[in-house]
PDB file of C-alpha atoms in Angstrom:
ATOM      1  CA  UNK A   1     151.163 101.129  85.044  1.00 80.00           C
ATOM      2  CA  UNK A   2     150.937  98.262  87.703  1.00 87.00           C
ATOM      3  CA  UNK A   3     149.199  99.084  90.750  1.00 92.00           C
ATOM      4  CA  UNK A   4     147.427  97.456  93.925  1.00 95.00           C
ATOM      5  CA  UNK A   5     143.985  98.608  94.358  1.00 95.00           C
ATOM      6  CA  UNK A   6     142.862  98.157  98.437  1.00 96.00           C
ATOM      7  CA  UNK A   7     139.532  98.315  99.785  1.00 96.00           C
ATOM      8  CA  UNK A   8     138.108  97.262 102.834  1.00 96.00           C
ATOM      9  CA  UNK A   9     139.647  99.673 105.877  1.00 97.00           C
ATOM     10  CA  UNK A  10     137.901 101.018 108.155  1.00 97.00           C
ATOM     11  CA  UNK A  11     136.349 101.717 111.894  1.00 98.00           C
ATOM     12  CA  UNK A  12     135.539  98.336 113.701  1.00 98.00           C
ATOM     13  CA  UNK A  13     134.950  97.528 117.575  1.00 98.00           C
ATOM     14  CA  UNK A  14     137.107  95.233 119.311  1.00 98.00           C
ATOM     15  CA  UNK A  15     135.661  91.798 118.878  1.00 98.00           C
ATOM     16  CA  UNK A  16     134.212  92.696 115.486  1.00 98.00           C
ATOM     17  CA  UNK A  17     135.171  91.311 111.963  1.00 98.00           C
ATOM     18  CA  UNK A  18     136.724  93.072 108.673  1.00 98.00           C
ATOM     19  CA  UNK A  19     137.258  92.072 105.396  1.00 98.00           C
ATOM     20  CA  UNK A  20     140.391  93.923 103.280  1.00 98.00           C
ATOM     21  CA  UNK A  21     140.655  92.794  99.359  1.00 97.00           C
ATOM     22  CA  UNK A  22     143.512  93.803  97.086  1.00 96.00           C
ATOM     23  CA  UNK A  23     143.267  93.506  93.255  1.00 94.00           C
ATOM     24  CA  UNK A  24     146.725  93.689  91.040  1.00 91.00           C
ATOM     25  CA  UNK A  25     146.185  95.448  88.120  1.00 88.00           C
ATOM     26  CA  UNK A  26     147.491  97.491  85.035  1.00 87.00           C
ATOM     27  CA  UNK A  27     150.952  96.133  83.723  1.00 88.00           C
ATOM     28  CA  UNK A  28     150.681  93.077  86.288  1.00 88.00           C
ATOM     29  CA  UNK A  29     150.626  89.577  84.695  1.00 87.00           C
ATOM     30  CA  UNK A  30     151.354  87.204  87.481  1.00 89.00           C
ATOM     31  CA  UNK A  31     152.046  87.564  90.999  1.00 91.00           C
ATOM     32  CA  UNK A  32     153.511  84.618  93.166  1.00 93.00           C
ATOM     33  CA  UNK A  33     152.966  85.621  96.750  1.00 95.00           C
ATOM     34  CA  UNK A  34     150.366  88.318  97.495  1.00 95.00           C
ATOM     35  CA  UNK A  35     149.601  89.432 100.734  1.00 96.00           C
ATOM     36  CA  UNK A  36     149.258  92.464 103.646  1.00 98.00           C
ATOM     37  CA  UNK A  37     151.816  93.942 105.890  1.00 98.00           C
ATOM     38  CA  UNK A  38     150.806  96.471 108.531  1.00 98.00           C
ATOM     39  CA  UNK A  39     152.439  99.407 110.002  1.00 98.00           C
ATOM     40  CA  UNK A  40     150.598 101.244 113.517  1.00 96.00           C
ATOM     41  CA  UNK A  41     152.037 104.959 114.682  1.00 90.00           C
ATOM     42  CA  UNK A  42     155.867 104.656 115.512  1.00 92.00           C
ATOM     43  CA  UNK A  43     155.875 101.067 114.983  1.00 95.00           C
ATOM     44  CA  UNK A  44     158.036  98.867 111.942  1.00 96.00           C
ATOM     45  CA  UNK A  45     155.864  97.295 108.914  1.00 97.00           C
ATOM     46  CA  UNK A  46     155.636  93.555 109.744  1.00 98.00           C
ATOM     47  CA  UNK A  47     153.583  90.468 108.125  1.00 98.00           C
ATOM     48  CA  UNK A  48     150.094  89.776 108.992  1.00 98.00           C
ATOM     49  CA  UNK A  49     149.830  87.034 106.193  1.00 98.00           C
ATOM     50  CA  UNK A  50     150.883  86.079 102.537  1.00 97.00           C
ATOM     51  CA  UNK A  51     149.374  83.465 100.452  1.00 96.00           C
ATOM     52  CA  UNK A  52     151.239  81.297  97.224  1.00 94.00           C
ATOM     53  CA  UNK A  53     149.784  80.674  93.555  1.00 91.00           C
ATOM     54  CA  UNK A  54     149.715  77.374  94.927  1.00 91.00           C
ATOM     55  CA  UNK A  55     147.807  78.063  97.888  1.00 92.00           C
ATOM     56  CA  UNK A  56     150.421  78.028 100.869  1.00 95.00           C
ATOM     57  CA  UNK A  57     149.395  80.455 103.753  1.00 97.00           C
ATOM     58  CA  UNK A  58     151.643  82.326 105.843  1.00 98.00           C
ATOM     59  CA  UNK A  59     150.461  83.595 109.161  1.00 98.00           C
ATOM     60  CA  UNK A  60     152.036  86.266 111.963  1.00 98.00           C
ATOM     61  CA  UNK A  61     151.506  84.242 115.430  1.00 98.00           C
ATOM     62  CA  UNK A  62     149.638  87.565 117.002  1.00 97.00           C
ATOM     63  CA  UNK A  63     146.842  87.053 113.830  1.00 98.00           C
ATOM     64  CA  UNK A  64     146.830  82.971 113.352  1.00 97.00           C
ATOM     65  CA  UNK A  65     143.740  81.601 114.327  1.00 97.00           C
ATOM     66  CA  UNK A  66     141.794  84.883 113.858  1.00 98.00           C
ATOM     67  CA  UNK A  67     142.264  86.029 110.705  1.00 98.00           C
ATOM     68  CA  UNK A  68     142.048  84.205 107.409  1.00 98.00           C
ATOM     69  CA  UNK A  69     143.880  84.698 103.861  1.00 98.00           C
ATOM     70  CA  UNK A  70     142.064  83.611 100.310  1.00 96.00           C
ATOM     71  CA  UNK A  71     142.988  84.476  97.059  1.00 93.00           C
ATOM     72  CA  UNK A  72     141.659  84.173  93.364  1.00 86.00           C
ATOM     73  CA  UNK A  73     144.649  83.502  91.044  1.00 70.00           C
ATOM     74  CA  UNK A  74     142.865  84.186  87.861  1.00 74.00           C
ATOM     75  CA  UNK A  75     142.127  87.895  88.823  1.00 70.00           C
ATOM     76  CA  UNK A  76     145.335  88.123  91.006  1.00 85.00           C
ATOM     77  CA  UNK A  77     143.072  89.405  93.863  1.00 92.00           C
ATOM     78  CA  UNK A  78     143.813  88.613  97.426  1.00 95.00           C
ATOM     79  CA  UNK A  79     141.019  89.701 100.410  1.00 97.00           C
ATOM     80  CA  UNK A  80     141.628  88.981 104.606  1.00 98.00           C
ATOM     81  CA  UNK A  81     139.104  88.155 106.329  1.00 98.00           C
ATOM     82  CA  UNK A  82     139.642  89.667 110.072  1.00 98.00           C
ATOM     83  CA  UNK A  83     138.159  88.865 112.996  1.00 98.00           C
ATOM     84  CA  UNK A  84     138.056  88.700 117.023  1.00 98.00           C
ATOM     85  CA  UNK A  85     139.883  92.398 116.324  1.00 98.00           C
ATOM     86  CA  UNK A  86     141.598  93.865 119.064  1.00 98.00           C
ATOM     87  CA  UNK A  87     143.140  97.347 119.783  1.00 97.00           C
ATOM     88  CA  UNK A  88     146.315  96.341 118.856  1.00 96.00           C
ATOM     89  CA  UNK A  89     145.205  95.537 115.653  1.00 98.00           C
ATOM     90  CA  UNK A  90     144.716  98.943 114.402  1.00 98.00           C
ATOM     91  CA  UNK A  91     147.672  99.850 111.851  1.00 98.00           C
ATOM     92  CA  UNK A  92     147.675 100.952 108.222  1.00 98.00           C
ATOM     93  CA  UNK A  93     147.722  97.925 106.272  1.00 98.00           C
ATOM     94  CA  UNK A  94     149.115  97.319 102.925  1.00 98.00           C
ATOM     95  CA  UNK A  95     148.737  95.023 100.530  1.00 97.00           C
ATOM     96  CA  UNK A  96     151.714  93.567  98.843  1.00 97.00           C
ATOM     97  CA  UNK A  97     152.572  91.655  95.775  1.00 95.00           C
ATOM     98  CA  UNK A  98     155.887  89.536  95.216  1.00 94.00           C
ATOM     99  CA  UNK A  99     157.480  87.719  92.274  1.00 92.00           C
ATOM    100  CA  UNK A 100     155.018  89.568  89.805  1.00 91.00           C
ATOM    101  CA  UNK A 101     155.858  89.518  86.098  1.00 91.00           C
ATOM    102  CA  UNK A 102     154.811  92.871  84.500  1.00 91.00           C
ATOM    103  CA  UNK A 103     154.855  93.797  80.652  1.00 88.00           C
ATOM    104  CA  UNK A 104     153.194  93.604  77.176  1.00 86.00           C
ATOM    105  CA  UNK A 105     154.135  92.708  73.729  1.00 84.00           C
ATOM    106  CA  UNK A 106     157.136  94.439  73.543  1.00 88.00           C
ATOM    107  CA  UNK A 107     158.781  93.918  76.963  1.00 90.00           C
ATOM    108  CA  UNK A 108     158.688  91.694  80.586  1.00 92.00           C
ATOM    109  CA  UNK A 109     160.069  91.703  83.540  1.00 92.00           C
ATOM    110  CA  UNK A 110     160.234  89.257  86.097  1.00 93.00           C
ATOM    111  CA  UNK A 111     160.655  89.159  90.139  1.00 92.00           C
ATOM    112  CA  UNK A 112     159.248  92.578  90.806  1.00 92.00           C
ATOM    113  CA  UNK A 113     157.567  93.712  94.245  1.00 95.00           C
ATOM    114  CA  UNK A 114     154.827  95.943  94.659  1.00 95.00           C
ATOM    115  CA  UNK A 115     153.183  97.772  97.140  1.00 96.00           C
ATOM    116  CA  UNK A 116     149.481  99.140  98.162  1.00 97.00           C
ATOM    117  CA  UNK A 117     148.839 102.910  99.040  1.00 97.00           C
ATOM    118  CA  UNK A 118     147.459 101.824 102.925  1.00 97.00           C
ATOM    119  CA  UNK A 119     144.093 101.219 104.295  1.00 97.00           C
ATOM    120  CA  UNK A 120     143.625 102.218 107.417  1.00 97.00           C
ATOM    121  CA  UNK A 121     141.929  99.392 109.817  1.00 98.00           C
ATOM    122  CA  UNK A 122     140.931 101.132 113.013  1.00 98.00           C
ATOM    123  CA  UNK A 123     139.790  99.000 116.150  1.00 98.00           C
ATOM    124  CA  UNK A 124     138.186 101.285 119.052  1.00 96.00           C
ATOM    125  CA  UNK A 125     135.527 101.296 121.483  1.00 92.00           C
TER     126      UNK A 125
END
């Protein structure tokens, strides 16, 4: 089945740096935008930043300038590179994949989102 694999969360100071990575796997063929949303206790899920097959980033204003979006488009992986953390950083982030084309020989299917499980990025003192 397809699945997003996260790695990467975990405890941090405020001021210190984190790295989250995402790999799309199983039925997964091609993703066009992957990316990570984050959700903190009693809060909505918002953006924190997405990145095209072609390359184009896509930032949240609270994160731009701090944190930093790659990805590797032949193993449909996708890591953020955090840093200058604050408090209000900490949320359970997810990693998501949009416009992915699953299937095998005997089937696709196009324009399909997926979701991470959560990683949870903690930033305390």
């Amino acid at each position: 089945q397809a699945q997003l694999v996260e790695s990467g969360g975990g405890l941090v100071r405020p001021g210190g740096s984190l790295t989250l990575s995402c790999v799309a796997s199983g039925s997964i063929v091609s993703v066009y935008v992957m990316g990570w949303y984050r959700q903190a206790p009693g809060k909505q899920r918002e953006l924190v930043a997405t990145v095209t097959s072609a390359g184009v980033t896509n930032y949240a204003d609270s994160v731009s300038g701090r944190f930093t979006i790659s990805r590797d488009n032949a193993q449909e992986q996708v890591q953020l590179e955090m840093n200058s953390l604050k408090t209000e950083d900490t949320a359970v982030y997810y990693c998501y994949a949009g416009g992915a084309v699953t299937g095998d020989s005997e089937e696709v299917t196009y324009g399909n989102t997926f979701w991470g499980k959560g990683t949870l990025v903690n930033v305390s003192s």
